[in-house]
């Protein structure tokens, strides 16, 4: 009798323990459910947000584990897209998120947590196909920040051009999936992808960008085959993700640059570099240091002295204003000397 009671007590304890363990493994994060499964010595997480179930790869260990899993399963084709920071919240351009779909499962790779040395082989391996839409901007970001040239890219935007399509990604999805095009990106164009944790809304938005890439490629392959443009597709894809090695200076992209004379361009260059130096020092987007329209105005009508400059330039923070005025004066003086040396009128 005592033995039976003891066994019953043990069984009941194990039952309660299993329930508690299950409760620990399933819990809510914002509006999503995190299911954690321990595989070998690695914690693999599958997160459900809206219509998507994805895994977050935020460590070298997880990345290596996942690459091993893909290799074991023979998976060599991926739908991929990037999210980045482009001088909106901090200085410069930064890769912030890599979203990936392997045809069955979604993944988010955090480039702040995964070593770029590990990611480089993936980006440059020609045997691993990276399906993208308009890969040029993402490839350019990768090259500018890390000096990496992407290989093995299949750009569906280039392929779509062979059947006469020139619209955006949403329109291409609408064409292929036979549904209405959505505005999609407009609400998130100024999103801060540097922030951690990433909000569920942004995650859902990011994953949507890779959801249909396999279907789009399959659809385009059929259309291209019907038009007998397969060879053209092979040829055009050789230029996918090709980057310009020469990076156009920022001051050449400012409004009105093409209409400026030589003298104004010299002033613009020096003033732009002065502003950029301060923005970089304080890790601020340049527009928060000095508006580009005022920069152009100063280049066209350069102040003769500090007092004239101070009447045109101001900043909400006094110390920042003082530093800005000092640097702009250095820029103005540098421009004057260059003009004198080159006898530019």
PDB file of N, CA and C in Angstrom, residues 21-86:
ATOM      1  N   UNK A  21       6.723  22.814 -16.972  1.00  0.00           N
ATOM      2  CA  UNK A  21       7.732  22.917 -18.026  1.00  0.00           C
ATOM      3  C   UNK A  21       7.099  23.413 -19.321  1.00  0.00           C
ATOM      4  N   UNK A  22       5.909  22.912 -19.615  1.00  0.00           N
ATOM      5  CA  UNK A  22       5.199  23.346 -20.827  1.00  0.00           C
ATOM      6  C   UNK A  22       4.854  24.826 -20.751  1.00  0.00           C
ATOM      7  N   UNK A  23       4.432  25.265 -19.564  1.00  0.00           N
ATOM      8  CA  UNK A  23       4.090  26.681 -19.391  1.00  0.00           C
ATOM      9  C   UNK A  23       5.305  27.572 -19.561  1.00  0.00           C
ATOM     10  N   UNK A  24       6.462  27.058 -19.140  1.00  0.00           N
ATOM     11  CA  UNK A  24       7.693  27.825 -19.298  1.00  0.00           C
ATOM     12  C   UNK A  24       8.117  27.906 -20.757  1.00  0.00           C
ATOM     13  N   UNK A  25       7.823  26.851 -21.512  1.00  0.00           N
ATOM     14  CA  UNK A  25       8.244  26.804 -22.913  1.00  0.00           C
ATOM     15  C   UNK A  25       7.321  27.584 -23.837  1.00  0.00           C
ATOM     16  N   UNK A  26       6.076  27.851 -23.407  1.00  0.00           N
ATOM     17  CA  UNK A  26       5.122  28.591 -24.243  1.00  0.00           C
ATOM     18  C   UNK A  26       4.707  29.850 -23.489  1.00  0.00           C
ATOM     19  N   UNK A  27       5.057  31.002 -24.014  1.00  0.00           N
ATOM     20  CA  UNK A  27       4.696  32.237 -23.344  1.00  0.00           C
ATOM     21  C   UNK A  27       4.531  33.342 -24.368  1.00  0.00           C
ATOM     22  N   UNK A  28       3.850  34.393 -23.929  1.00  0.00           N
ATOM     23  CA  UNK A  28       3.510  35.482 -24.849  1.00  0.00           C
ATOM     24  C   UNK A  28       4.579  36.561 -24.844  1.00  0.00           C
ATOM     25  N   UNK A  29       4.912  37.087 -26.033  1.00  0.00           N
ATOM     26  CA  UNK A  29       5.790  38.241 -26.180  1.00  0.00           C
ATOM     27  C   UNK A  29       5.032  39.230 -27.052  1.00  0.00           C
ATOM     28  N   UNK A  30       4.594  40.364 -26.473  1.00  0.00           N
ATOM     29  CA  UNK A  30       3.720  41.310 -27.170  1.00  0.00           C
ATOM     30  C   UNK A  30       2.493  40.551 -27.679  1.00  0.00           C
ATOM     31  N   UNK A  31       2.297  40.511 -28.994  1.00  0.00           N
ATOM     32  CA  UNK A  31       1.176  39.811 -29.594  1.00  0.00           C
ATOM     33  C   UNK A  31       1.614  38.497 -30.225  1.00  0.00           C
ATOM     34  N   UNK A  32       2.790  38.036 -29.871  1.00  0.00           N
ATOM     35  CA  UNK A  32       3.327  36.826 -30.503  1.00  0.00           C
ATOM     36  C   UNK A  32       3.542  35.736 -29.479  1.00  0.00           C
ATOM     37  N   UNK A  33       3.648  34.501 -29.979  1.00  0.00           N
ATOM     38  CA  UNK A  33       3.905  33.345 -29.117  1.00  0.00           C
ATOM     39  C   UNK A  33       5.304  32.837 -29.392  1.00  0.00           C
ATOM     40  N   UNK A  34       6.072  32.667 -28.349  1.00  0.00           N
ATOM     41  CA  UNK A  34       7.442  32.157 -28.507  1.00  0.00           C
ATOM     42  C   UNK A  34       7.478  30.705 -28.058  1.00  0.00           C
ATOM     43  N   UNK A  35       7.803  29.835 -28.994  1.00  0.00           N
ATOM     44  CA  UNK A  35       7.918  28.416 -28.683  1.00  0.00           C
ATOM     45  C   UNK A  35       9.393  28.061 -28.668  1.00  0.00           C
ATOM     46  N   UNK A  36       9.913  27.672 -27.524  1.00  0.00           N
ATOM     47  CA  UNK A  36      11.347  27.393 -27.419  1.00  0.00           C
ATOM     48  C   UNK A  36      11.589  25.894 -27.322  1.00  0.00           C
ATOM     49  N   UNK A  37      12.436  25.401 -28.203  1.00  0.00           N
ATOM     50  CA  UNK A  37      12.758  23.982 -28.226  1.00  0.00           C
ATOM     51  C   UNK A  37      14.261  23.819 -28.102  1.00  0.00           C
ATOM     52  N   UNK A  38      14.683  22.999 -27.212  1.00  0.00           N
ATOM     53  CA  UNK A  38      16.116  22.816 -27.014  1.00  0.00           C
ATOM     54  C   UNK A  38      16.602  21.661 -27.881  1.00  0.00           C
ATOM     55  N   UNK A  39      17.469  21.998 -28.845  1.00  0.00           N
ATOM     56  CA  UNK A  39      17.987  21.003 -29.777  1.00  0.00           C
ATOM     57  C   UNK A  39      19.490  20.891 -29.570  1.00  0.00           C
ATOM     58  N   UNK A  40      19.980  19.705 -29.320  1.00  0.00           N
ATOM     59  CA  UNK A  40      21.370  19.458 -28.919  1.00  0.00           C
ATOM     60  C   UNK A  40      21.708  20.422 -27.794  1.00  0.00           C
ATOM     61  N   UNK A  41      22.689  21.319 -28.011  1.00  0.00           N
ATOM     62  CA  UNK A  41      23.048  22.263 -26.955  1.00  0.00           C
ATOM     63  C   UNK A  41      22.650  23.680 -27.371  1.00  0.00           C
ATOM     64  N   UNK A  42      21.715  23.792 -28.333  1.00  0.00           N
ATOM     65  CA  UNK A  42      21.372  25.097 -28.887  1.00  0.00           C
ATOM     66  C   UNK A  42      19.893  25.378 -28.706  1.00  0.00           C
ATOM     67  N   UNK A  43      19.560  26.571 -28.253  1.00  0.00           N
ATOM     68  CA  UNK A  43      18.165  26.959 -28.092  1.00  0.00           C
ATOM     69  C   UNK A  43      17.645  27.494 -29.416  1.00  0.00           C
ATOM     70  N   UNK A  44      16.702  26.795 -30.045  1.00  0.00           N
ATOM     71  CA  UNK A  44      16.105  27.204 -31.307  1.00  0.00           C
ATOM     72  C   UNK A  44      14.747  27.810 -31.007  1.00  0.00           C
ATOM     73  N   UNK A  45      14.491  29.003 -31.506  1.00  0.00           N
ATOM     74  CA  UNK A  45      13.237  29.679 -31.217  1.00  0.00           C
ATOM     75  C   UNK A  45      12.410  29.867 -32.481  1.00  0.00           C
ATOM     76  N   UNK A  46      11.156  29.475 -32.416  1.00  0.00           N
ATOM     77  CA  UNK A  46      10.212  29.719 -33.504  1.00  0.00           C
ATOM     78  C   UNK A  46       9.174  30.693 -32.982  1.00  0.00           C
ATOM     79  N   UNK A  47       9.084  31.843 -33.609  1.00  0.00           N
ATOM     80  CA  UNK A  47       8.200  32.904 -33.137  1.00  0.00           C
ATOM     81  C   UNK A  47       7.053  33.073 -34.116  1.00  0.00           C
ATOM     82  N   UNK A  48       5.852  33.212 -33.589  1.00  0.00           N
ATOM     83  CA  UNK A  48       4.673  33.390 -34.428  1.00  0.00           C
ATOM     84  C   UNK A  48       4.182  34.821 -34.308  1.00  0.00           C
ATOM     85  N   UNK A  49       4.172  35.524 -35.445  1.00  0.00           N
ATOM     86  CA  UNK A  49       3.640  36.885 -35.485  1.00  0.00           C
ATOM     87  C   UNK A  49       2.707  36.978 -36.681  1.00  0.00           C
ATOM     88  N   UNK A  50       1.440  37.244 -36.414  1.00  0.00           N
ATOM     89  CA  UNK A  50       0.470  37.328 -37.498  1.00  0.00           C
ATOM     90  C   UNK A  50       0.420  36.021 -38.266  1.00  0.00           C
ATOM     91  N   UNK A  51       0.694  36.100 -39.568  1.00  0.00           N
ATOM     92  CA  UNK A  51       0.661  34.926 -40.443  1.00  0.00           C
ATOM     93  C   UNK A  51       2.005  34.205 -40.499  1.00  0.00           C
ATOM     94  N   UNK A  52       3.006  34.755 -39.846  1.00  0.00           N
ATOM     95  CA  UNK A  52       4.370  34.247 -40.027  1.00  0.00           C
ATOM     96  C   UNK A  52       4.914  33.520 -38.799  1.00  0.00           C
ATOM     97  N   UNK A  53       5.607  32.419 -39.078  1.00  0.00           N
ATOM     98  CA  UNK A  53       6.385  31.706 -38.064  1.00  0.00           C
ATOM     99  C   UNK A  53       7.836  31.821 -38.490  1.00  0.00           C
ATOM    100  N   UNK A  54       8.659  32.394 -37.647  1.00  0.00           N
ATOM    101  CA  UNK A  54      10.052  32.624 -38.039  1.00  0.00           C
ATOM    102  C   UNK A  54      11.000  32.308 -36.890  1.00  0.00           C
ATOM    103  N   UNK A  55      12.267  32.168 -37.241  1.00  0.00           N
ATOM    104  CA  UNK A  55      13.318  31.953 -36.243  1.00  0.00           C
ATOM    105  C   UNK A  55      14.257  33.145 -36.247  1.00  0.00           C
ATOM    106  N   UNK A  56      14.628  33.603 -35.083  1.00  0.00           N
ATOM    107  CA  UNK A  56      15.568  34.713 -34.943  1.00  0.00           C
ATOM    108  C   UNK A  56      16.976  34.155 -34.761  1.00  0.00           C
ATOM    109  N   UNK A  57      17.859  34.524 -35.665  1.00  0.00           N
ATOM    110  CA  UNK A  57      19.260  34.114 -35.563  1.00  0.00           C
ATOM    111  C   UNK A  57      20.048  35.312 -35.053  1.00  0.00           C
ATOM    112  N   UNK A  58      20.385  35.295 -33.785  1.00  0.00           N
ATOM    113  CA  UNK A  58      21.025  36.450 -33.163  1.00  0.00           C
ATOM    114  C   UNK A  58      22.300  36.079 -32.406  1.00  0.00           C
ATOM    115  N   UNK A  59      22.984  35.061 -32.895  1.00  0.00           N
ATOM    116  CA  UNK A  59      24.288  34.700 -32.320  1.00  0.00           C
ATOM    117  C   UNK A  59      25.058  33.879 -33.351  1.00  0.00           C
ATOM    118  N   UNK A  60      26.369  33.863 -33.220  1.00  0.00           N
ATOM    119  CA  UNK A  60      27.198  33.064 -34.126  1.00  0.00           C
ATOM    120  C   UNK A  60      26.853  31.583 -34.007  1.00  0.00           C
ATOM    121  N   UNK A  61      26.557  31.149 -32.800  1.00  0.00           N
ATOM    122  CA  UNK A  61      26.237  29.743 -32.559  1.00  0.00           C
ATOM    123  C   UNK A  61      24.968  29.339 -33.306  1.00  0.00           C
ATOM    124  N   UNK A  62      23.955  30.176 -33.220  1.00  0.00           N
ATOM    125  CA  UNK A  62      22.696  29.874 -33.913  1.00  0.00           C
ATOM    126  C   UNK A  62      22.885  29.898 -35.427  1.00  0.00           C
ATOM    127  N   UNK A  63      23.683  30.855 -35.893  1.00  0.00           N
ATOM    128  CA  UNK A  63      23.919  30.959 -37.336  1.00  0.00           C
ATOM    129  C   UNK A  63      24.627  29.710 -37.862  1.00  0.00           C
ATOM    130  N   UNK A  64      25.676  29.296 -37.180  1.00  0.00           N
ATOM    131  CA  UNK A  64      26.414  28.101 -37.595  1.00  0.00           C
ATOM    132  C   UNK A  64      25.525  26.860 -37.574  1.00  0.00           C
ATOM    133  N   UNK A  65      24.679  26.783 -36.560  1.00  0.00           N
ATOM    134  CA  UNK A  65      23.750  25.653 -36.454  1.00  0.00           C
ATOM    135  C   UNK A  65      22.796  25.639 -37.644  1.00  0.00           C
ATOM    136  N   UNK A  66      22.245  26.805 -37.988  1.00  0.00           N
ATOM    137  CA  UNK A  66      21.280  26.874 -39.079  1.00  0.00           C
ATOM    138  C   UNK A  66      21.934  26.597 -40.432  1.00  0.00           C
ATOM    139  N   UNK A  67      23.144  27.112 -40.625  1.00  0.00           N
ATOM    140  CA  UNK A  67      23.860  26.838 -41.876  1.00  0.00           C
ATOM    141  C   UNK A  67      24.113  25.337 -42.021  1.00  0.00           C
ATOM    142  N   UNK A  68      24.434  24.693 -40.913  1.00  0.00           N
ATOM    143  CA  UNK A  68      24.635  23.247 -40.924  1.00  0.00           C
ATOM    144  C   UNK A  68      23.354  22.507 -41.273  1.00  0.00           C
ATOM    145  N   UNK A  69      22.241  23.010 -40.758  1.00  0.00           N
ATOM    146  CA  UNK A  69      20.945  22.396 -41.034  1.00  0.00           C
ATOM    147  C   UNK A  69      20.593  22.515 -42.513  1.00  0.00           C
ATOM    148  N   UNK A  70      20.816  23.703 -43.095  1.00  0.00           N
ATOM    149  CA  UNK A  70      20.542  23.892 -44.527  1.00  0.00           C
ATOM    150  C   UNK A  70      21.430  22.980 -45.374  1.00  0.00           C
ATOM    151  N   UNK A  71      22.690  22.882 -44.987  1.00  0.00           N
ATOM    152  CA  UNK A  71      23.629  22.043 -45.743  1.00  0.00           C
ATOM    153  C   UNK A  71      23.205  20.581 -45.686  1.00  0.00           C
ATOM    154  N   UNK A  72      22.797  20.143 -44.505  1.00  0.00           N
ATOM    155  CA  UNK A  72      22.361  18.756 -44.322  1.00  0.00           C
ATOM    156  C   UNK A  72      21.123  18.442 -45.161  1.00  0.00           C
ATOM    157  N   UNK A  73      20.226  19.432 -45.289  1.00  0.00           N
ATOM    158  CA  UNK A  73      18.981  19.242 -46.047  1.00  0.00           C
ATOM    159  C   UNK A  73      19.142  19.548 -47.533  1.00  0.00           C
ATOM    160  N   UNK A  74      20.318  20.030 -47.920  1.00  0.00           N
ATOM    161  CA  UNK A  74      20.557  20.333 -49.329  1.00  0.00           C
ATOM    162  C   UNK A  74      19.845  21.578 -49.816  1.00  0.00           C
ATOM    163  N   UNK A  75      19.557  22.506 -48.916  1.00  0.00           N
ATOM    164  CA  UNK A  75      18.881  23.758 -49.288  1.00  0.00           C
ATOM    165  C   UNK A  75      19.924  24.758 -49.781  1.00  0.00           C
ATOM    166  N   UNK A  76      19.765  25.197 -51.022  1.00  0.00           N
ATOM    167  CA  UNK A  76      20.761  26.102 -51.620  1.00  0.00           C
ATOM    168  C   UNK A  76      20.137  27.348 -52.245  1.00  0.00           C
ATOM    169  N   UNK A  77      18.835  27.510 -52.112  1.00  0.00           N
ATOM    170  CA  UNK A  77      18.163  28.670 -52.701  1.00  0.00           C
ATOM    171  C   UNK A  77      17.387  29.412 -51.618  1.00  0.00           C
ATOM    172  N   UNK A  78      17.547  30.748 -51.579  1.00  0.00           N
ATOM    173  CA  UNK A  78      16.953  31.545 -50.509  1.00  0.00           C
ATOM    174  C   UNK A  78      16.345  32.838 -51.064  1.00  0.00           C
ATOM    175  N   UNK A  79      15.189  33.199 -50.545  1.00  0.00           N
ATOM    176  CA  UNK A  79      14.621  34.522 -50.811  1.00  0.00           C
ATOM    177  C   UNK A  79      15.173  35.435 -49.730  1.00  0.00           C
ATOM    178  N   UNK A  80      15.701  36.576 -50.123  1.00  0.00           N
ATOM    179  CA  UNK A  80      16.416  37.409 -49.154  1.00  0.00           C
ATOM    180  C   UNK A  80      16.162  38.896 -49.387  1.00  0.00           C
ATOM    181  N   UNK A  81      16.171  39.651 -48.309  1.00  0.00           N
ATOM    182  CA  UNK A  81      16.007  41.105 -48.381  1.00  0.00           C
ATOM    183  C   UNK A  81      16.693  41.724 -47.168  1.00  0.00           C
ATOM    184  N   UNK A  82      17.021  42.998 -47.268  1.00  0.00           N
ATOM    185  CA  UNK A  82      17.670  43.719 -46.167  1.00  0.00           C
ATOM    186  C   UNK A  82      16.788  44.870 -45.688  1.00  0.00           C
ATOM    187  N   UNK A  83      16.996  45.246 -44.445  1.00  0.00           N
ATOM    188  CA  UNK A  83      16.493  46.520 -43.921  1.00  0.00           C
ATOM    189  C   UNK A  83      17.705  47.273 -43.400  1.00  0.00           C
ATOM    190  N   UNK A  84      17.726  48.568 -43.641  1.00  0.00           N
ATOM    191  CA  UNK A  84      18.893  49.344 -43.235  1.00  0.00           C
ATOM    192  C   UNK A  84      18.561  50.707 -42.680  1.00  0.00           C
ATOM    193  N   UNK A  85      19.595  51.364 -42.218  1.00  0.00           N
ATOM    194  CA  UNK A  85      19.524  52.743 -41.720  1.00  0.00           C
ATOM    195  C   UNK A  85      20.261  53.619 -42.717  1.00  0.00           C
ATOM    196  N   UNK A  86      19.571  54.652 -43.196  1.00  0.00           N
ATOM    197  CA  UNK A  86      20.148  55.503 -44.235  1.00  0.00           C
ATOM    198  C   UNK A  86      20.109  56.981 -43.828  1.00  0.00           C
TER     199      UNK A  86
END
